[in-house]
Short mmCIF file of C-alpha atoms in Angstrom, two decimals:
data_model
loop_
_atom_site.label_atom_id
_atom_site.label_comp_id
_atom_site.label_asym_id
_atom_site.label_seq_id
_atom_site.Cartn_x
_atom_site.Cartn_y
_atom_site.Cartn_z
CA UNK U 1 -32.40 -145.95 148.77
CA UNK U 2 -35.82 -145.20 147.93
CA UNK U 3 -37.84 -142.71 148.46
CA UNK U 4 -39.87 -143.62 151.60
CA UNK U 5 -36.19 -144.24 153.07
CA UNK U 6 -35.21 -140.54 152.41
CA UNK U 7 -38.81 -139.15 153.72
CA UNK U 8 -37.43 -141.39 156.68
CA UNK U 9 -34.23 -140.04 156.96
CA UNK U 10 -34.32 -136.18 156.24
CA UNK U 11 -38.01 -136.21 157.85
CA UNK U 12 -38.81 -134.33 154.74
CA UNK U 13 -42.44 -134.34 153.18
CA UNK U 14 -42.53 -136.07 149.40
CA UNK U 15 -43.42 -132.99 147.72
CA UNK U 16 -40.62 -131.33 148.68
CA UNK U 17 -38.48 -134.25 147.12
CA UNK U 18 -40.73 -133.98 144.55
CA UNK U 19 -39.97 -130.67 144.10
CA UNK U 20 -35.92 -130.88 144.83
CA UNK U 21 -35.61 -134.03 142.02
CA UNK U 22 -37.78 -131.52 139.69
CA UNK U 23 -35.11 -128.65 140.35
CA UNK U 24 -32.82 -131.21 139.37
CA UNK U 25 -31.02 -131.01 142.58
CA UNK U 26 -30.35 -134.60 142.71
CA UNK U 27 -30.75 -137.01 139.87
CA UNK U 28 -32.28 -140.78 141.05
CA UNK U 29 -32.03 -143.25 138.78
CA UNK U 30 -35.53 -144.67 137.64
CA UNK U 31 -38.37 -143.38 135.68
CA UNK U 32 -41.32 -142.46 138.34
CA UNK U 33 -41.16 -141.71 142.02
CA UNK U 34 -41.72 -145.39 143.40
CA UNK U 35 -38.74 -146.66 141.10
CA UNK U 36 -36.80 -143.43 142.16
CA UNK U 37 -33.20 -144.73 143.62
CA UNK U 38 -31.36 -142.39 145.24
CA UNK U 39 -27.34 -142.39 146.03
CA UNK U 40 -25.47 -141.82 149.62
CA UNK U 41 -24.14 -138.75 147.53
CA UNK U 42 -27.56 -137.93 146.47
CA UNK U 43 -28.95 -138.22 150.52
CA UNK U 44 -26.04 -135.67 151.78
CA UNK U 45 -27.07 -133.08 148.83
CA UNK U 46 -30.65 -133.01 149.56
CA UNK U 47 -29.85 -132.63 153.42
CA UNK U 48 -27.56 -129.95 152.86
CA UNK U 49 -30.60 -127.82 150.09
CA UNK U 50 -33.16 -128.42 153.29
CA UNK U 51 -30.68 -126.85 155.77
CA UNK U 52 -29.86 -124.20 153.64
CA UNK U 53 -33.55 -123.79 152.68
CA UNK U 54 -34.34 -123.58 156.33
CA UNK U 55 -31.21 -121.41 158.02
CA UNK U 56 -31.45 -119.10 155.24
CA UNK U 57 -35.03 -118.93 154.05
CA UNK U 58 -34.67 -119.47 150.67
CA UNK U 59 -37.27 -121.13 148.27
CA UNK U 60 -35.94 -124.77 146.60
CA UNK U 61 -35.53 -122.76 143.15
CA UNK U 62 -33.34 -120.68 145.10
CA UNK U 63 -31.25 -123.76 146.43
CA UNK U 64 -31.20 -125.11 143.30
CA UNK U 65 -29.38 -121.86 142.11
CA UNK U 66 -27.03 -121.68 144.90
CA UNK U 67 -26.16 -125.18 144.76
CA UNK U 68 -24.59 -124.91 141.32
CA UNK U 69 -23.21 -122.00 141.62
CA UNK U 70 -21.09 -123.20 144.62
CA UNK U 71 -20.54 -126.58 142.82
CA UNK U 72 -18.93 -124.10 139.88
CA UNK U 73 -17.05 -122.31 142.14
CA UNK U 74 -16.10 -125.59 143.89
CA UNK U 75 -14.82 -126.46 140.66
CA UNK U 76 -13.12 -123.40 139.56
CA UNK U 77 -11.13 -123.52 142.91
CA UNK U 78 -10.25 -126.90 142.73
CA UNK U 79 -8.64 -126.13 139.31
CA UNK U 80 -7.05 -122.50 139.87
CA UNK U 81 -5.73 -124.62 142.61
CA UNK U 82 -4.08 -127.20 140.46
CA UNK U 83 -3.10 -124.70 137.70
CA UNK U 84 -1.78 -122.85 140.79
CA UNK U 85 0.53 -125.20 141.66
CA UNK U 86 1.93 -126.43 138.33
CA UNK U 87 2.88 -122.81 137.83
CA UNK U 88 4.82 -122.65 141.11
CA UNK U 89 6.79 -125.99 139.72
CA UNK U 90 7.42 -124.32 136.42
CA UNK U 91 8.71 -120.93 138.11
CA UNK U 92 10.41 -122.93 141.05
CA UNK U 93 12.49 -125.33 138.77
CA UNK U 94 12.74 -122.87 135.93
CA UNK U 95 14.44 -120.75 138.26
CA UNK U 96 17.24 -123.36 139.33
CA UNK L 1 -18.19 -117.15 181.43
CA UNK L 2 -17.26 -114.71 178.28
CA UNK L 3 -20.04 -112.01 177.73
CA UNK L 4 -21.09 -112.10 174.36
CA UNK L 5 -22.16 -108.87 172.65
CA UNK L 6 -25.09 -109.69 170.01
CA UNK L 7 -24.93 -106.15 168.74
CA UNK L 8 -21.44 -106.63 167.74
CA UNK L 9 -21.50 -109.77 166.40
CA UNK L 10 -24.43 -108.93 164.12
CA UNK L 11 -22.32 -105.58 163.60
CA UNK L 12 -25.28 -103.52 164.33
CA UNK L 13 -25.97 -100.29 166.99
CA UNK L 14 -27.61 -100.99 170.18
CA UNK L 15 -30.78 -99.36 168.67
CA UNK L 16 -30.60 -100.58 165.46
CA UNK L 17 -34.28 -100.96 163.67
CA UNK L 18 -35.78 -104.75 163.69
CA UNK L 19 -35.28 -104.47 159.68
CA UNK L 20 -31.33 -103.77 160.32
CA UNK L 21 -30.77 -106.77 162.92
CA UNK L 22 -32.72 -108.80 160.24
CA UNK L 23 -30.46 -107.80 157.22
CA UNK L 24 -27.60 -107.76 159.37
CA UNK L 25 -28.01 -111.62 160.03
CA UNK L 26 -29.15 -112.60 156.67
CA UNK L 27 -26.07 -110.71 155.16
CA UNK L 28 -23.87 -113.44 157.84
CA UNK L 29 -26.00 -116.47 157.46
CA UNK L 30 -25.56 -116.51 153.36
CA UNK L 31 -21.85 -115.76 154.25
CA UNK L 32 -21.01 -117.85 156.86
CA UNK L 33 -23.69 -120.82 156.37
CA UNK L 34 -21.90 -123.62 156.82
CA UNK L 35 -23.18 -125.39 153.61
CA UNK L 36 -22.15 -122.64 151.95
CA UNK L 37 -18.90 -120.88 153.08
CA UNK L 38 -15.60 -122.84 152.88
CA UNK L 39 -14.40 -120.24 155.72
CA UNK L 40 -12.06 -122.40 157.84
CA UNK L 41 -14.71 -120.61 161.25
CA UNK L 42 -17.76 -120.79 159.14
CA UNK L 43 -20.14 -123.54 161.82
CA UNK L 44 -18.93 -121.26 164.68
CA UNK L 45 -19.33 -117.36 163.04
CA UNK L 46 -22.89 -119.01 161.72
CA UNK L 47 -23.68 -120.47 165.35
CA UNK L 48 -22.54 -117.48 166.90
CA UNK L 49 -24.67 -114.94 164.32
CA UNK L 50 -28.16 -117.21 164.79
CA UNK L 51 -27.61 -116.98 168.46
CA UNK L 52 -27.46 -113.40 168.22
CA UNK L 53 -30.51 -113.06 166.03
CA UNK L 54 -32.54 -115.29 168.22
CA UNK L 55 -32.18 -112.86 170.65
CA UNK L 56 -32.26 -109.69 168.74
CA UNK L 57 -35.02 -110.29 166.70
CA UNK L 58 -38.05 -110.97 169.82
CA UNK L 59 -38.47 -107.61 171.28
CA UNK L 60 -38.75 -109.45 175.08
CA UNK L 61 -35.45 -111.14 175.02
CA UNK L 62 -33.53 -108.13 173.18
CA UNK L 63 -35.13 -105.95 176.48
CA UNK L 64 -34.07 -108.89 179.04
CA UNK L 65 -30.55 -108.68 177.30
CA UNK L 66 -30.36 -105.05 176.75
CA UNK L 67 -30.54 -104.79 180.58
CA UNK L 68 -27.99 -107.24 181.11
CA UNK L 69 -25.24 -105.71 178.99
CA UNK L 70 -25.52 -103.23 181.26
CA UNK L 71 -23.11 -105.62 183.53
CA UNK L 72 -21.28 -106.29 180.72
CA UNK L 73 -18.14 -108.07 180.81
CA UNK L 74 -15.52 -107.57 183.80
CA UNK L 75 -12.05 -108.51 184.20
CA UNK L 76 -13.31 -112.03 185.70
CA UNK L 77 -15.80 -112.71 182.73
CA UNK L 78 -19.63 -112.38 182.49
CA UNK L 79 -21.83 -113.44 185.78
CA UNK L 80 -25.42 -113.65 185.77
CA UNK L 81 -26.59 -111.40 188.05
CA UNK L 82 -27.33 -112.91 191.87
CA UNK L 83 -31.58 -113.81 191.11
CA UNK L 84 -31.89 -113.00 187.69
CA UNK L 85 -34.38 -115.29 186.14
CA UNK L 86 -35.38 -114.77 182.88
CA UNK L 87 -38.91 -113.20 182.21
CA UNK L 88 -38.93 -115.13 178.95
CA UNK L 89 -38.51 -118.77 178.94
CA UNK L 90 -37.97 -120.23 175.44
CA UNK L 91 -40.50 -121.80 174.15
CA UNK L 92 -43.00 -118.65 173.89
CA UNK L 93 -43.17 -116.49 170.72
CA UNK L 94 -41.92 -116.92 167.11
CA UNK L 95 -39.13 -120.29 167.05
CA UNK L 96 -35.87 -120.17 164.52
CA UNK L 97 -35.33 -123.65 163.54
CA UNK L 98 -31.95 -124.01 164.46
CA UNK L 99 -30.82 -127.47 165.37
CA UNK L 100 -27.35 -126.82 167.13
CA UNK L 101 -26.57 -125.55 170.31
CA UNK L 102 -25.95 -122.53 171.56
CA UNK L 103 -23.47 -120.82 174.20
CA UNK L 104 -23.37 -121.57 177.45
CA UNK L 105 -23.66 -117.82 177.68
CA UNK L 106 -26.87 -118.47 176.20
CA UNK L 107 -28.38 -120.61 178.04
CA UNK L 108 -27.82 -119.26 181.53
CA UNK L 109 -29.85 -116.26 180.05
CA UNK L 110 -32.31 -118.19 178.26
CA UNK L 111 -32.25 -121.45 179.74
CA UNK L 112 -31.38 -124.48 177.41
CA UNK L 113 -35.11 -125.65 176.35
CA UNK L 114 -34.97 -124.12 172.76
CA UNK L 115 -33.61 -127.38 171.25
CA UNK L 116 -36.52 -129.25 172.28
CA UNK L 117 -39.28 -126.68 172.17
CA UNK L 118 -41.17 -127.63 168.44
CA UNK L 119 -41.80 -130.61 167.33
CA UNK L 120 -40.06 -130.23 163.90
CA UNK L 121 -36.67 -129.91 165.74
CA UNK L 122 -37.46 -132.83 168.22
CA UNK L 123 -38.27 -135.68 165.61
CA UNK L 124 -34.83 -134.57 164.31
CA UNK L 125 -33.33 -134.68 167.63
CA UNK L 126 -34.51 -138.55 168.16
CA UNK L 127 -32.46 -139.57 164.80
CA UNK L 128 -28.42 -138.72 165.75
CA UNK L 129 -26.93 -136.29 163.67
CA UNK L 130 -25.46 -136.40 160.66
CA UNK L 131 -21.79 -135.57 161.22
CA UNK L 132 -19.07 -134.34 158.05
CA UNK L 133 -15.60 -134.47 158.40
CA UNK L 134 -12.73 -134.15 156.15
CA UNK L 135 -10.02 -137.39 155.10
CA UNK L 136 -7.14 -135.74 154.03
CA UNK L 137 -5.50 -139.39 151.34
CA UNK L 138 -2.21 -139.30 149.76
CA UNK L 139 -2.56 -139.97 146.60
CA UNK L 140 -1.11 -143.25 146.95
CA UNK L 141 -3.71 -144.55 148.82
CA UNK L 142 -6.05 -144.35 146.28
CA UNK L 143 -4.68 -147.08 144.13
CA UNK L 144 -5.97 -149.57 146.50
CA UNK L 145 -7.87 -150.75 149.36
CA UNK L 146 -5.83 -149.18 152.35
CA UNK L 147 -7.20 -148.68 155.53
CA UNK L 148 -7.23 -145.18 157.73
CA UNK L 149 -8.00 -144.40 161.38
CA UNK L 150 -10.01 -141.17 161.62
CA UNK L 151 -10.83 -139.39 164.98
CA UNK L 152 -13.76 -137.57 165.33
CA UNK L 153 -16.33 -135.64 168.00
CA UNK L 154 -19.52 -136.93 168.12
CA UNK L 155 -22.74 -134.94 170.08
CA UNK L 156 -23.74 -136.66 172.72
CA UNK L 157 -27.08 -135.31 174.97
CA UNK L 158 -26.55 -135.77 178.66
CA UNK L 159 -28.93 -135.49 181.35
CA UNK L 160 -29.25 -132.33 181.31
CA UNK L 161 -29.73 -131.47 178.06
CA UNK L 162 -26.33 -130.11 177.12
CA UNK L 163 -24.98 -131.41 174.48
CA UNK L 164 -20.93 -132.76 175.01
CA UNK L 165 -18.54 -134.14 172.62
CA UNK L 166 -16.85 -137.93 172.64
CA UNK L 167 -13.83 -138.53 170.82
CA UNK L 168 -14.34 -141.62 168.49
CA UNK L 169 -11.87 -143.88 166.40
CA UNK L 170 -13.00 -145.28 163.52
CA UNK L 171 -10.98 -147.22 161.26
CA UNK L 172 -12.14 -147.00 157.17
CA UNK L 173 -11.15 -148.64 153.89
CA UNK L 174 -10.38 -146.16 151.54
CA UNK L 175 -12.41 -146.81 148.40
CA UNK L 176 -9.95 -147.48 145.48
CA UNK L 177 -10.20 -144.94 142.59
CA UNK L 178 -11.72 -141.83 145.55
CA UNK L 179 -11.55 -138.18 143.68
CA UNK L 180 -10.69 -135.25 145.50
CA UNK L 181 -14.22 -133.38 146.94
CA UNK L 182 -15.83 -136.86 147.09
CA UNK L 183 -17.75 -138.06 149.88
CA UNK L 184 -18.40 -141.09 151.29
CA UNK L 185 -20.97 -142.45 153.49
CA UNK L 186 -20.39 -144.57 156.89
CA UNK L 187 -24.05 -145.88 158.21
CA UNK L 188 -24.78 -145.18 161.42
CA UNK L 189 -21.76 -143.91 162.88
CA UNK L 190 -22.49 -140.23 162.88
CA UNK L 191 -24.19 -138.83 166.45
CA UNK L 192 -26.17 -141.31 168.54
CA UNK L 193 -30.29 -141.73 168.38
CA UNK L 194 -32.25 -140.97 171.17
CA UNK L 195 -35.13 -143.40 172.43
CA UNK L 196 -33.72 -146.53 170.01
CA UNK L 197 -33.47 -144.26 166.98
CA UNK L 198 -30.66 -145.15 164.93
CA UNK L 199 -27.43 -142.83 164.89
CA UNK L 200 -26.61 -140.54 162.28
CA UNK L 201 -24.23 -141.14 159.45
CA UNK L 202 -21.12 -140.49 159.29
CA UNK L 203 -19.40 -138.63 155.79
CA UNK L 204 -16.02 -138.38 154.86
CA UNK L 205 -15.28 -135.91 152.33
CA UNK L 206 -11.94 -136.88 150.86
CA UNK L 207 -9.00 -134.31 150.77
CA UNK L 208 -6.48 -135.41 148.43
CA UNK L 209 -2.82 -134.46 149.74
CA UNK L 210 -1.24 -132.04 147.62
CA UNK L 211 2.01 -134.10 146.10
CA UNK L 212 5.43 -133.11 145.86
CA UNK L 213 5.64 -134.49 142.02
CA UNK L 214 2.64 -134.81 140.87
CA UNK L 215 -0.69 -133.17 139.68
CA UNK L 216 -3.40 -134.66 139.10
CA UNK L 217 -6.18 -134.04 136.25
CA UNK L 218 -9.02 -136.25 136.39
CA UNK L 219 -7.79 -139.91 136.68
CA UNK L 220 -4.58 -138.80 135.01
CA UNK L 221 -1.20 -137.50 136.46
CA UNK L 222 1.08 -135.22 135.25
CA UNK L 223 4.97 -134.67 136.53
CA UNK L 224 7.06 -131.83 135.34
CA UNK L 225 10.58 -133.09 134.11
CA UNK L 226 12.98 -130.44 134.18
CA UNK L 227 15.35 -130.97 131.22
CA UNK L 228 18.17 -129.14 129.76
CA UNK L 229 18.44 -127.23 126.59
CA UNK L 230 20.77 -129.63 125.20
CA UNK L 231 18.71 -132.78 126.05
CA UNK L 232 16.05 -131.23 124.35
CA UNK L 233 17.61 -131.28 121.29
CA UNK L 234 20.04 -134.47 121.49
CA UNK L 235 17.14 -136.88 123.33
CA UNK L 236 17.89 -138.81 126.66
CA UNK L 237 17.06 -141.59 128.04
CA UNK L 238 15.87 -140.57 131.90
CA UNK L 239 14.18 -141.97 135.18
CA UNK L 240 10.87 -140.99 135.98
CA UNK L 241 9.16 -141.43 139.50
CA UNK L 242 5.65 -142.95 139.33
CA UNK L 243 3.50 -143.01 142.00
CA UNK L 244 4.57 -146.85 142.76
CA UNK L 245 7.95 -146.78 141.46
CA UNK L 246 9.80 -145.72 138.59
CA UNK L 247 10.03 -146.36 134.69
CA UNK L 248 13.02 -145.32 132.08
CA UNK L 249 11.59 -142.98 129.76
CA UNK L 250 13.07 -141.95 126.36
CA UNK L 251 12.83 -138.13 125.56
CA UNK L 252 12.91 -138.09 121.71
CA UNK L 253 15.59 -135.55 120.28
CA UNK L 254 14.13 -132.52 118.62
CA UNK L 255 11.48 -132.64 121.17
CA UNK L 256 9.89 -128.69 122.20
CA UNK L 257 9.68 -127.52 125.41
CA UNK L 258 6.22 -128.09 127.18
CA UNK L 259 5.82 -131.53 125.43
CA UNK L 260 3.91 -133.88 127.43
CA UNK L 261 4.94 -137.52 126.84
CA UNK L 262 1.97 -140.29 127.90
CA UNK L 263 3.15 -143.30 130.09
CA UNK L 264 -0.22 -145.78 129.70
CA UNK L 265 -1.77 -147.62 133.02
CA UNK L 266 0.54 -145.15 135.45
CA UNK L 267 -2.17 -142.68 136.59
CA UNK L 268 -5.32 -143.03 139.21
CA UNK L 269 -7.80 -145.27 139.95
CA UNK L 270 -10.63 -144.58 137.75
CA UNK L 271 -13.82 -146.60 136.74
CA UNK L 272 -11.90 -147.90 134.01
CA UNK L 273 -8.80 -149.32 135.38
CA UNK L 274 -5.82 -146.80 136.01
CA UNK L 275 -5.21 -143.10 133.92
CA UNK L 276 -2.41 -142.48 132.56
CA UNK L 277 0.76 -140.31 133.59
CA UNK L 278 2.09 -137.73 131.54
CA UNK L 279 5.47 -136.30 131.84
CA UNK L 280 6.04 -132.72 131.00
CA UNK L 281 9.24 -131.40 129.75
CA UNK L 282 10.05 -128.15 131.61
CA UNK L 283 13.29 -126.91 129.54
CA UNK L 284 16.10 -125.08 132.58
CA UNK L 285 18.97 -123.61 132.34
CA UNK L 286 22.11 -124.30 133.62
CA UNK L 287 22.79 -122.68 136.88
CA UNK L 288 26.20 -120.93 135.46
CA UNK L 289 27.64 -120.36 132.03
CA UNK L 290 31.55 -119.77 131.91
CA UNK L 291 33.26 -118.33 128.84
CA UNK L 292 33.90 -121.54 127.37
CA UNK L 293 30.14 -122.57 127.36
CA UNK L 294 29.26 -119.27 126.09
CA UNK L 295 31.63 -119.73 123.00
CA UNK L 296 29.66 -122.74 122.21
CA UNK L 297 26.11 -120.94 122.37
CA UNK L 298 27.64 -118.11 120.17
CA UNK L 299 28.66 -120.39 117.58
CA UNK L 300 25.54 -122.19 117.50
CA UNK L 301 23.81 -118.86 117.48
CA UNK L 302 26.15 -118.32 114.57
CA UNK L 303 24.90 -121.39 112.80
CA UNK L 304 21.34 -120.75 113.15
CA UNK L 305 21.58 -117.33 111.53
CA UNK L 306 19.31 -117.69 108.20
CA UNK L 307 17.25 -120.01 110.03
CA UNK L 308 13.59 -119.13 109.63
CA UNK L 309 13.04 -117.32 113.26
CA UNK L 310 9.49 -118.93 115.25
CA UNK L 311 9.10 -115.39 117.09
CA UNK L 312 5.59 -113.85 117.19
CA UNK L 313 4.04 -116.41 114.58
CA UNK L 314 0.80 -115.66 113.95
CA UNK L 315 0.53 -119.88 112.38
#
């Protein structure tokens, strides 16, 4: 998708894609705005930082912050999780 | 109709200061926002706190609701008062731009106008919404193209404005190679457009199933083989489940507990061809030791005395 798709779709104004690409946000592929291609992936994340921006009236800096941080924490749970569960395995068939 | 009471879902007193009904909500909204909370009520606790501010925060409607909590809720539920009208229609004074809907205990307070009264919220209304649901996959179904049928709600606006929910089957192809947290987008087949607009989309963010035997690490798996001291040392020649079928695997003698042995090709989809598996050797111990088997320990505890010990090396 380009860019005049996602203005389209998320009815948001091109300086504030501007600004979310420029946060780093989301990463297009392509070297200027007009080339920018942007992902499904890439759609859902910059719907999701103009909600939050919205709901919880926070600057895009701000979004950009949050964003990673939950993507870290994302992260981190998904692996405690994991870790988490080879433990139990250990313990469980340790124990038999 | 259930009486809901603002103050106590912001967690504020009835005469708390405009400043404390603000913080109050901003403290829930970071914490319960759902594209930020992973709390299993997050959408409704969120829905449920912007409701209350919408109210609390516009010194008309907290007056108009103030004098209906006087009624309160009975044994029967929460009536509107015989010829109550509201003095405030929505549409007047400062707007939150909240796209959902709100209670039914809401509207027949406030009337139902607020999703269509700014512009910004209508041009979002025409487009359907966007809708996100989970797709809990065994991991066996990512190997290769198999097909799921999910069933979700979708919004629908009738007549009146209310919004109600329609059940809708959907049958997807499960991308080969899908990671657990990824999403994936279906065109169009989120909430339906008003006025020809096209529908939302629809995304599917994949839930791998926890598996009995394995784990999985990136594109790789990894399965815990619980082997006996003796084995250890001796070597065996064993069966190991993969996620397709299962291989002989030899388990070299001398080998340490923990060891992790790599079968090629026999892990996940990834972008370049399969992972592999690895099989971990998880050293257990017999379930009982008689006197017999405990003569045999003690004389190879016998034989390893002069043996340099491995305990608490610092190398």
């Amino acid at each position: 998708m380009y860019i005049e798709e996602i203005r389209t779709l998320t009815n948001l104004p091109t300086e504030t894609l501007v600004e979310i690409v420029e946060l780093g946000i989301v990463e297009p592929d392509g070297q200027n705005l007009d080339s920018w291609t942007f992902s499904d992936i890439m759609l859902l994340r910059i719907i999701r930082a103009a909600r939050i921006s919205r709901d919880l009236e926070i600057n895009y800096a701000g979004v950009a912050l949050a964003l990673s941080l939950i993507d870290e924490l994302e992260l981190l749970k998904m692996e405690n999780k994991s870790l988490r569960r080879l433990i139990d395995r250990h313990m469980c068939s340790g124990s038999n | 109709m259930e009486f809901k009471d603002y103050y106590k879902i912001l967690n504020v007193d009835a005469d708390a200061t405009d400043v404390a009904i603000k913080v109050a909500y901003r403290k829930l909204a970071r914490k319960f926002h759902p594209d930020v909370s992973d709390h299993k009520d997050a959408e409704e606790r969120f829905k449920e706190a912007t409701e209350a501010y919408e109210v609390l925060k516009n010194k008309e409607k907290r007056a108009e609701y103030d004098e209906l909590r006087q009624y309160g809720a009975s044994a029967d539920g929460f009536q509107v008062p015989p010829g109550w009208q509201n003095a405030n229609p929505f549409g007047r004074g400062e707007q939150h731009h909240y796209e959902g809907d709100f209670s039914d205990f809401f509207n027949s307070i406030f009337g139902n106008s607020h999703a269509h009264s700014n512009s910004k919220t209508q041009r979002n209304r025409q487009r359907g919404q966007d809708i996100e649901t989970d797709l809990p996959v065994f991991l066996e179904d990512t190997l290769g193209k198999e097909s799921k049928t999910i069933e979700y709600n979708i919004p629908r606006l009738r007549p009146d404005g209310q919004t109600e929910y329609q059940k809708k089957t959907l049958k997807v192809q499960i991308p080969g190679g899908v990671t657990d947290g990824a999403r994936v987008r279906l065109k169009n087949q989120g909430g339906q457009g008003l006025d020809n607009c096209p529908n939302g989309d629809l995304y599917l963010r994949i839930r791998l199933v926890p598996h009995p035997l394995f784990d999985v690490e990136g594109h790789n798996l990894v399965i815990s083989l619980p082997i006996l001291p003796w084995e250890c040392v001796l070597g065996i020649k064993v069966e190991v489940p993969t996620l397709t079928g299962k291989i002989q695997l030899t388990v070299p003698p001398n080998s340490a507990n923990g060891l992790r042995m790599r079968v090629a090709g026999h892990g996940l989809l990834g972008p370049n061809g399969r992972g592999d598996l690895f099989v971990q050797l998880n050293v257990v111990m017999p379930a009982s030791t008689d006197d017999k088997a405990k003569q045999h320990w003690q004389a190879l505890a016998d034989m390893s005395d002069g043996l340099p010990q491995p305990r608490w090396s610092t190398n």
